[in-house]
Coordinates of C-alpha atoms in Angstrom, one line a residue:
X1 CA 0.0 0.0 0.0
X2 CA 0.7 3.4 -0.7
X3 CA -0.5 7.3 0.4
X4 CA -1.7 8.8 -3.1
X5 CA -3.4 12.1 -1.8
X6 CA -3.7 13.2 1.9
X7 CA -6.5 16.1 2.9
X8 CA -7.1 18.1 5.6
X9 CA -4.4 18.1 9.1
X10 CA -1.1 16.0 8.4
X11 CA -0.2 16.8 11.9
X12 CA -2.8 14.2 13.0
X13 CA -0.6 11.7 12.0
X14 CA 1.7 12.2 15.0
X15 CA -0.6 11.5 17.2
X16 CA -1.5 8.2 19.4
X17 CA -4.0 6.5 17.4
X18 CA -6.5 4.3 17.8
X19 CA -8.0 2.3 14.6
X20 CA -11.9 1.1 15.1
X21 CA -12.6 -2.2 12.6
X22 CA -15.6 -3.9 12.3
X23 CA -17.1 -6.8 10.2
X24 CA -19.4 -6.5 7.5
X25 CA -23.2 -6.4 8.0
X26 CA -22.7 -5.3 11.7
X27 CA -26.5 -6.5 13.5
X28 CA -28.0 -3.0 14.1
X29 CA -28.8 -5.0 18.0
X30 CA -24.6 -4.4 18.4
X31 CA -25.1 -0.1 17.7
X32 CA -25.7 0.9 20.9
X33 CA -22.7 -0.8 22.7
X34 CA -20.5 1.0 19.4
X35 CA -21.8 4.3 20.2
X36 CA -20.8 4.0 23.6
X37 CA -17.7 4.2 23.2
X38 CA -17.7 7.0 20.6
X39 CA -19.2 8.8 23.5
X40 CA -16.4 8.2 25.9
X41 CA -14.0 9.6 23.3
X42 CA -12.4 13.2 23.7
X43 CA -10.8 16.1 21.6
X44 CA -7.5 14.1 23.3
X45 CA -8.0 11.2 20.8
X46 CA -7.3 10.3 17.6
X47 CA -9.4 7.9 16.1
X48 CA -8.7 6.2 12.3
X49 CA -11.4 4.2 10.6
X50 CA -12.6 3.3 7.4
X51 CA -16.0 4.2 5.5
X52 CA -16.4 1.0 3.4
X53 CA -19.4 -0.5 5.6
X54 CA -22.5 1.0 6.8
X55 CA -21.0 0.5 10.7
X56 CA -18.0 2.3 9.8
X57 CA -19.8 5.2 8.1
X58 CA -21.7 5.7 10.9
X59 CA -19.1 5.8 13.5
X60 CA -17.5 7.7 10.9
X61 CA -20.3 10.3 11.6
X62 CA -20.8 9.9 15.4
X63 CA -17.0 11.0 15.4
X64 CA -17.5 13.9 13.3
X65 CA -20.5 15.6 15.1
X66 CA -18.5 14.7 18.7
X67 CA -15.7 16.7 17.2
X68 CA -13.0 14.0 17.8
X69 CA -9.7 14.7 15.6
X70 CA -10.1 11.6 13.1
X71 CA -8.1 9.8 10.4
X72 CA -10.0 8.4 7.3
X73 CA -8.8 6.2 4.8
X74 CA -10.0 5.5 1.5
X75 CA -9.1 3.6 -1.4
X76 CA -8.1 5.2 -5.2
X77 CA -9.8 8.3 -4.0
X78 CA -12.2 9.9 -1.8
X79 CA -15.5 10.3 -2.7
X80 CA -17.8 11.9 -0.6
X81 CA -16.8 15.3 -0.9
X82 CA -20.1 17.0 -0.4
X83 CA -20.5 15.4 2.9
X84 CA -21.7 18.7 5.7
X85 CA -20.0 17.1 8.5
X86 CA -16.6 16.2 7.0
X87 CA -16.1 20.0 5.3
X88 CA -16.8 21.1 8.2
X89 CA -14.1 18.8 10.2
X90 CA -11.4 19.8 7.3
X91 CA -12.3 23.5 7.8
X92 CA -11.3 23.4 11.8
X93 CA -8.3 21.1 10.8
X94 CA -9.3 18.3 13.3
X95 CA -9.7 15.2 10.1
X96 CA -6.9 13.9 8.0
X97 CA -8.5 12.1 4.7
X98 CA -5.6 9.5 3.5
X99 CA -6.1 8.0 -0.5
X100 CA -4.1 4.7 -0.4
X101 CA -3.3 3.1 -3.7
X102 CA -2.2 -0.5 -3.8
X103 CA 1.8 -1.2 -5.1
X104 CA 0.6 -3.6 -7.5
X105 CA -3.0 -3.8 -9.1
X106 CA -2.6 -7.7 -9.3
X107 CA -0.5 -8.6 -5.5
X108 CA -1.1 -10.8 -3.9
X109 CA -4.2 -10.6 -1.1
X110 CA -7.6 -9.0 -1.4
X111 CA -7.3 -5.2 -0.9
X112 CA -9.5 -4.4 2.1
X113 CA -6.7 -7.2 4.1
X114 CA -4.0 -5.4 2.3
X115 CA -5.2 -2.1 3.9
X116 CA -6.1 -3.5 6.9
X117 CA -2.6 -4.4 7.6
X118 CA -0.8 -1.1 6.5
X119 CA -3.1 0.9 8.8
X120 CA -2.8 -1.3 11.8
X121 CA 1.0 -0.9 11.5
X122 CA 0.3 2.9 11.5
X123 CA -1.8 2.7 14.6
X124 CA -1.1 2.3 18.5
X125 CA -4.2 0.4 19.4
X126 CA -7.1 -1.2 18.1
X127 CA -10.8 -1.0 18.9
X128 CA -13.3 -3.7 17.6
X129 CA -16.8 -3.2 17.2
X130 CA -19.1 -6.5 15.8
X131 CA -16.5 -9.3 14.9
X132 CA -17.7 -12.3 12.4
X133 CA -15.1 -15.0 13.2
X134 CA -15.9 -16.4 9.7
X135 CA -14.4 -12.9 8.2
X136 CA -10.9 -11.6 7.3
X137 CA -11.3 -8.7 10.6
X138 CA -11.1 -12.2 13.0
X139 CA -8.1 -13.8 11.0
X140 CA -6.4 -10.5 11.0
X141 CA -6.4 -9.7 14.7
X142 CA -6.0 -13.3 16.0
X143 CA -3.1 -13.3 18.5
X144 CA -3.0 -9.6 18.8
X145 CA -2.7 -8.0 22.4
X146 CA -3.8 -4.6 22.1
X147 CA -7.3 -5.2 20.7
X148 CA -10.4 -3.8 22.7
X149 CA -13.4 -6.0 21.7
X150 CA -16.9 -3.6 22.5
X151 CA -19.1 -6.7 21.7
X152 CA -19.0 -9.8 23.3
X153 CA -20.6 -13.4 22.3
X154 CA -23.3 -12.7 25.0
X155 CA -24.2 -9.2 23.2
X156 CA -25.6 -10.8 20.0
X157 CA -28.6 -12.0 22.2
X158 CA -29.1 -8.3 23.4
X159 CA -32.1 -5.9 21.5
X160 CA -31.3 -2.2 20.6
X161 CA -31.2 0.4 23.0
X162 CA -35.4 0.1 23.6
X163 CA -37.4 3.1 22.8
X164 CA -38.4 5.6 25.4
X165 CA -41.2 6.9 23.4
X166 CA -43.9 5.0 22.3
X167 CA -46.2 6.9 20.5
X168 CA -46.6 7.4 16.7
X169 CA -44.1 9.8 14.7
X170 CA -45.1 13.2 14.6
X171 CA -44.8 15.6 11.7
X172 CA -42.1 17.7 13.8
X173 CA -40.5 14.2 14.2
X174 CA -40.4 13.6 10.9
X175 CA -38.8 17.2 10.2
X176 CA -35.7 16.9 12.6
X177 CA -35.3 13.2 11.6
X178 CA -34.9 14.4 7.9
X179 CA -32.9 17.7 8.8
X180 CA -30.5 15.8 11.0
X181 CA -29.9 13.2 8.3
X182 CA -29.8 15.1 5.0
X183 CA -27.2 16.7 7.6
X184 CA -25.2 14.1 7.0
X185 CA -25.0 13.9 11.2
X186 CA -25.9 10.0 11.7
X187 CA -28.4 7.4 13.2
X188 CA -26.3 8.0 16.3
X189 CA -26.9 11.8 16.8
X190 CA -30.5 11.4 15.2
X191 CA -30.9 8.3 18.2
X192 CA -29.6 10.9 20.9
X193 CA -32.2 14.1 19.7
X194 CA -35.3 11.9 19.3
X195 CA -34.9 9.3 22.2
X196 CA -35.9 6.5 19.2
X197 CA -34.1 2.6 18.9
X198 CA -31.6 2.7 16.0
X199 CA -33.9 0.1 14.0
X200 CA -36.8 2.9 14.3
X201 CA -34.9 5.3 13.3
X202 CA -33.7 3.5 10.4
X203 CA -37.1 1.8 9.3
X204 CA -38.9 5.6 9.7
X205 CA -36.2 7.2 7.2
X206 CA -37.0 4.5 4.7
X207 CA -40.2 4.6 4.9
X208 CA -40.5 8.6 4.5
X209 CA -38.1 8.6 1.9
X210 CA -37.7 5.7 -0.4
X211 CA -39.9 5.7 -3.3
X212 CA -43.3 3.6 -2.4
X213 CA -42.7 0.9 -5.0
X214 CA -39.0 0.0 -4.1
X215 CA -40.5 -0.6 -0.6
X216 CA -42.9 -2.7 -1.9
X217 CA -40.7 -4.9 -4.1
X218 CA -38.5 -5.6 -0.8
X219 CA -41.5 -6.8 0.4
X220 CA -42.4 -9.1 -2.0
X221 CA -38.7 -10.2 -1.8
X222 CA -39.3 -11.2 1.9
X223 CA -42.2 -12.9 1.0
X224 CA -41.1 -15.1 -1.5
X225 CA -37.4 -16.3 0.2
X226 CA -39.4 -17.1 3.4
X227 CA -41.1 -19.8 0.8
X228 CA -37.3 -21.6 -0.1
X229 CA -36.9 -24.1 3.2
X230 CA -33.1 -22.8 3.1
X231 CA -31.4 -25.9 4.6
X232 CA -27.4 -25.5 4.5
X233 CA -26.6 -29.1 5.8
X234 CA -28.6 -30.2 3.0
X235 CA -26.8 -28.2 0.1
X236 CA -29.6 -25.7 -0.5
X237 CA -28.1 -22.3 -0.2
X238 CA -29.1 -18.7 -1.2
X239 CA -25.7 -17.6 -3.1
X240 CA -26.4 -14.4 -4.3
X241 CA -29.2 -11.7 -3.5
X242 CA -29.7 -8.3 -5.8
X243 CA -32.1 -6.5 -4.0
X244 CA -34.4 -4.0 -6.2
X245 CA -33.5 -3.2 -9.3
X246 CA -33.4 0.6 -8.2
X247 CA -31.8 -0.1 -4.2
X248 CA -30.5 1.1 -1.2
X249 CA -26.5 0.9 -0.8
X250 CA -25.3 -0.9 1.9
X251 CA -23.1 1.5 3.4
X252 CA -25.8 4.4 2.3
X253 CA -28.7 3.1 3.6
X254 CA -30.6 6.0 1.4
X255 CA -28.3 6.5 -1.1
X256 CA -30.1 5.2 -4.6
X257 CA -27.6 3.2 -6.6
X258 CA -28.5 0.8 -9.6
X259 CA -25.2 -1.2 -10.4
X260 CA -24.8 -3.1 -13.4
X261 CA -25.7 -6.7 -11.0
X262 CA -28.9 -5.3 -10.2
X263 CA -29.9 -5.9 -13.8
X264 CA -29.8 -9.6 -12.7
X265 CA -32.5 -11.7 -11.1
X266 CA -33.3 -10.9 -7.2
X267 CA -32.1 -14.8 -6.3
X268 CA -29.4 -16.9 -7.4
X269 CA -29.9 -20.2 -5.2
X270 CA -27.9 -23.3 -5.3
X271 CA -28.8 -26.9 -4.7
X272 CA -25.5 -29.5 -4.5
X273 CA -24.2 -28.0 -6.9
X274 CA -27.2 -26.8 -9.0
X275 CA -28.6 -23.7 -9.3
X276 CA -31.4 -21.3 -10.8
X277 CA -32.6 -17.7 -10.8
X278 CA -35.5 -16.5 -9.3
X279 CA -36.7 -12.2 -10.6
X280 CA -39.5 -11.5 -8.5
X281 CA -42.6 -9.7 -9.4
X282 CA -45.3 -8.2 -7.6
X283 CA -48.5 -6.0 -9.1
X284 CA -51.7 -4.7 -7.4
X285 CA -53.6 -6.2 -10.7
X286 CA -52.8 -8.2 -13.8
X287 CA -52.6 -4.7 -16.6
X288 CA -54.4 -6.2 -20.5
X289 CA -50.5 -5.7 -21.8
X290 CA -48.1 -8.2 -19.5
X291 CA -45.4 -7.5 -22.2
X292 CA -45.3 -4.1 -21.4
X293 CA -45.7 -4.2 -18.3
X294 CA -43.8 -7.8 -16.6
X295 CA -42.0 -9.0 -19.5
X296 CA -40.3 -6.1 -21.6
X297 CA -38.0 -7.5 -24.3
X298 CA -35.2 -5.5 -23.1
X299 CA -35.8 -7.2 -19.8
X300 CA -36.1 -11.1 -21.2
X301 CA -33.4 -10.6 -23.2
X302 CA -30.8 -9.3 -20.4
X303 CA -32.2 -12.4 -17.7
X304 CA -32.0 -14.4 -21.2
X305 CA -28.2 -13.5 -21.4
X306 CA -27.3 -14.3 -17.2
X307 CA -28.8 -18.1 -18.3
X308 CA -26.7 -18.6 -20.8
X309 CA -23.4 -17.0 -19.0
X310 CA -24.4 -19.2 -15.9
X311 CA -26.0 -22.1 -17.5
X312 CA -28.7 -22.0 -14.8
X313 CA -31.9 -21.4 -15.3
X314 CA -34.5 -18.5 -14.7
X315 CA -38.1 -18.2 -13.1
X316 CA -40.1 -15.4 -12.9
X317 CA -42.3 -15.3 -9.6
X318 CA -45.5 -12.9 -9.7
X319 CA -47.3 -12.2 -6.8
X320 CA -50.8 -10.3 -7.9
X321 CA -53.3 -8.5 -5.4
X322 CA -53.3 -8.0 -1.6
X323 CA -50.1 -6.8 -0.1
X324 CA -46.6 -7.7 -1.3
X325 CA -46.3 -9.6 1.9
X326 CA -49.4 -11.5 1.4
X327 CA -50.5 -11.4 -1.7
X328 CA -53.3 -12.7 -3.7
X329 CA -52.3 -14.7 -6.2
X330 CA -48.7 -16.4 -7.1
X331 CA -47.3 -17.4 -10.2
X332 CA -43.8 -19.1 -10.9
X333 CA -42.9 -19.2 -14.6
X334 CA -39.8 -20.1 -16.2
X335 CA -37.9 -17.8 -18.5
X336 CA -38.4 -20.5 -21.2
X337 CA -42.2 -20.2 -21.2
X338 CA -42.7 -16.3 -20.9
X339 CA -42.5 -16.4 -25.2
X340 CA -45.8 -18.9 -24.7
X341 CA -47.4 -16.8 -22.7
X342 CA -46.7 -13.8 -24.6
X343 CA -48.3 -15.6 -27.6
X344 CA -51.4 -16.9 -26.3
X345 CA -49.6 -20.2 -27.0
X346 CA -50.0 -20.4 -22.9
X347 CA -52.4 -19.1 -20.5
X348 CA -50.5 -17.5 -17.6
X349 CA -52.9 -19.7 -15.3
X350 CA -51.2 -22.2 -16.1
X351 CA -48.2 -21.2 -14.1
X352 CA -50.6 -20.2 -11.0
X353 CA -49.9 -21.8 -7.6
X354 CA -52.5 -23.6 -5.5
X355 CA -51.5 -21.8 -2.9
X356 CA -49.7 -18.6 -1.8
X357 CA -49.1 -20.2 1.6
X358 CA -47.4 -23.4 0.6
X359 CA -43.4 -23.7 0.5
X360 CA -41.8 -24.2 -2.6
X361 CA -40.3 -26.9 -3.4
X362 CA -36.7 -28.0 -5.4
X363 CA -38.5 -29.7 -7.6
X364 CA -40.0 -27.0 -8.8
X365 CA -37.0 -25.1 -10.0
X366 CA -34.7 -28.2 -11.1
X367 CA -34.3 -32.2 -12.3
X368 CA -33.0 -34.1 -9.3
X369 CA -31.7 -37.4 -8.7
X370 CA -34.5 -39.0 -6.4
X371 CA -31.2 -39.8 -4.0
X372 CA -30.4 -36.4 -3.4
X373 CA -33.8 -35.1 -3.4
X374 CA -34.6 -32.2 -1.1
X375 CA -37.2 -33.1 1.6
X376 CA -40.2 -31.1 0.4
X377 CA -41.0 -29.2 4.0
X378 CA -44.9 -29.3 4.3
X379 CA -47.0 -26.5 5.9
X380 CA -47.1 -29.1 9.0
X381 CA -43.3 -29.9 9.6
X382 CA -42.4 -26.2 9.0
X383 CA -45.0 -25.6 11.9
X384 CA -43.6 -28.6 13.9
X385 CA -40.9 -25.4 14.2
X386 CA -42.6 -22.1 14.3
X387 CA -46.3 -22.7 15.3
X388 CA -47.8 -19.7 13.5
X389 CA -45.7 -20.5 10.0
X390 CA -48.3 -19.0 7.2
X391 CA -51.0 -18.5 9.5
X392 CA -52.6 -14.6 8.8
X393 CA -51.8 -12.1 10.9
X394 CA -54.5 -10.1 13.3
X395 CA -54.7 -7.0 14.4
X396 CA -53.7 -7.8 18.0
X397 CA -50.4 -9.5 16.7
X398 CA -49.2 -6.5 14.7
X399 CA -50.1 -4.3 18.1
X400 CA -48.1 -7.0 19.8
X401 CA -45.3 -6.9 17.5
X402 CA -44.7 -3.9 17.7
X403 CA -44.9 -2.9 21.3
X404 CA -42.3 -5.7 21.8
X405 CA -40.1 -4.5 19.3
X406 CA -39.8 -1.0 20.6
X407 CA -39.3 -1.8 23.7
X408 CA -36.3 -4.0 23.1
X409 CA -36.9 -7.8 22.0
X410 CA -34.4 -8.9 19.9
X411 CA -35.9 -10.9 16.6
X412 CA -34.9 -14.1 18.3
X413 CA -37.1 -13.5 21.1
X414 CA -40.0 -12.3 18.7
X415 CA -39.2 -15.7 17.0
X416 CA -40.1 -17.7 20.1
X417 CA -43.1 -15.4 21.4
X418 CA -44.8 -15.5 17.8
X419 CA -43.9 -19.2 16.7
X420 CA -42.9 -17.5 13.3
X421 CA -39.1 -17.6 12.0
X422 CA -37.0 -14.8 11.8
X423 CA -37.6 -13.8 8.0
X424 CA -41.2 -13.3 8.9
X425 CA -41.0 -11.6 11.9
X426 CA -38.7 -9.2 9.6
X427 CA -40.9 -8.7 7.0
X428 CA -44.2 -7.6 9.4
X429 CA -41.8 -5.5 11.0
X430 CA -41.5 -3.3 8.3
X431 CA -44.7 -3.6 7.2
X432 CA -46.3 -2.2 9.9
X433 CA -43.5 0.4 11.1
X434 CA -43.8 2.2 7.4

């Protein structure tokens, strides 16, 4: 690694310093016991940290607003240079921005390792936040003697900080909750004005900010992967997951992005060694012209072209009517048949489900050997599990729900109180908190 460009106060780089890390997809449970320590800090530290993951960024913010002197680094360049709170940091030289470039595009080692090294020789100690010991942060510190862990096994168990208000969001709400955040201040500081849980907080942006159909196909998303019985020890894995064609980054949790892989299917899923493609649909009511409005040649023709460069195939799931949680009607329709159906050759009621309740099974997506055939998980056995699997959900449960939630059960203890798995429990969540 090498320093490209540096920004802001050199001077910091003098100075004791104290590198936070963090895994990927930090639980949003773990955010309190972050921000506590952010909160101990002083204009007597230094702090250097990363903005690659959505934990970082935000501690990247909650340092900012707390005005502690702090050391960024960035690959190939930096890029948010409209942010409030860093100009504002550069301006009152207490932040140092520091472009690394790597020696050779094609060493040896994934990059973010690479950098994690060269700053951790740079640094005096080291502060962890949420670890994964299946990730590169765990291999990377393993035998090191100067690392403060904030998060403990035990923690993962533990809910947000719960709320201390309980009553609906208010328009004045709303207004500081949006000031604060197109401030570029953070969940943290937002968390601290309006006394709300960080998942709140989070769930209330999206909900008065993203556009109403992205929200809904998310939905719909939910909906149809709590359908796949995901069983790792038996080989059936979800491998890849797009999200919305027009999404949320994951390190911007409003920032709209539409990479080139969001042109894919929502779902690449693998069986032993199989797999297929699920693009999920979902429309208030069937329109006269499908074409025009499900199955657009420009569309066909790009989930035509992943098929071939995967040799997997693709399915087209349509949920019509109700909610995209719980909709009406369900269809599942290959790729292969949408020409059919555009003809009249087929009637799209062919491809209709008996149920919208009813799991799906392998069989349904690929040719298996009988000996390696996936159990096909009834309404009853998944039940035998989570006693309210696919039942409807009342009035009184969504009241339940969301009492519970706000004031501080994690989703495993939802899970146990509601006999529903966690991707259900999820999914209502945000249903009813929009």
């Amino acid at each position: 690694m090498r320093t490209v460009e540096q920004i802001g106060n050199a001077e910091l780089l003098k100075r004791t310093k104290t590198l936070f890390l963090c895994s990927r997809r930090t639980p949003i449970e773990m955010y309190g016991q972050v921000f506590q320590w952010t909160d101990s800090l002083s204009e007597h530290d230094c702090v250097v940290c990363f903005n690659s993951t959505e934990m970082e960024e935000e501690v990247l913010k909650a340092l900012l607003v707390a005005r502690i002197p702090t050391i960024l680094f960035v690959m190939n360049r930096f890029t948010d240079v409209n942010n409030i709170q860093v100009e504002q940091a550069l301006k009152e030289n207490r932040m140092l921005i520091v472009v690394l470039k790597r020696n050779e595009s094609r060493g040896k080692g994934q990059t973010p390792r690479l950098r994690n090294e060269y700053v951790l020789s740079l640094c005096q100690y080291v502060v962890c936040g949420y670890v994964n010991k299946n990730g590169s942060v765990f291999s990377i510190l393993a035998g090191r003697t100067d690392v403060r862990n904030l998060i403990n096994d035990k923690a993962v168990l533990l809910a947000a900080e719960p709320e201390t208000k309980r009553e609906r969001w208010t328009v004045a709400q709303d207004k500081v909750l949006l000031r604060m955040y197109y401030a570029d201040m953070g969940i943290h500081a937002i968390h601290k004005q309006l006394h709300r849980s960080y998942s709140a907080i989070y769930a209330r942006i999206r909900s008065i900010t993203l556009p109403e159909d992205v929200l809904k196909g998310r939905e719909f998303e939910d909906y149809v992967l709590e359908l796949f019985s995901l069983h790792e020890k038996d080989g059936f894995i979800l491998k890849e997951w797009q999200g919305d064609k027009t999404t949320v980054s994951t390190s911007r949790p409003l920032g709209i992005i539409c990479p080139e892989s969001n042109r894919h299917p929502d779902f690449v899923f693998d069986y032993q060694g199989k797999g297929f493609a699920v693009e999920c649909k979902w429309r208030e009511k069937l329109l006269p012209d499908i074409e025009k409005d499900l199955f657009s040649n420009d569309k066909i023709v790009i989930y035509r072209q992943f098929s071939t460069d995967r040799n997997i195939p693709v399915f087209i799931i349509l949920g019509v009517g109700g909610e995209p949680s719980n909709p009406e009607l369900l269809y599942n329709i290959p790729l292969s048949e949408i020409p059919s159906v555009l003809s009249h050759a087929k009637s799209i009621v062919e491809f209709l489900r008996p149920s919208t309740e009813t799991p799906f099974c392998i069989t349904d997506f690929i040719s298996i050997d009988d000996s390696k055939q996936q159990k096909a998980y009834t309404i009853e056995e998944k039940r035998a599990q989570y006693p309210n699997a696919y039942r409807p959900w009342t009035k009184e449960d969504d009241d339940r729900l969301l009492q519970l939630s706000v004031s501080g059960k994690s989703i495993t203890e939802l899970c146990e109180i509601f006999g529903r798995n966690q991707g259900a429990i999820s999914s209502r969540l945000r249903k009813i908190q929009k």
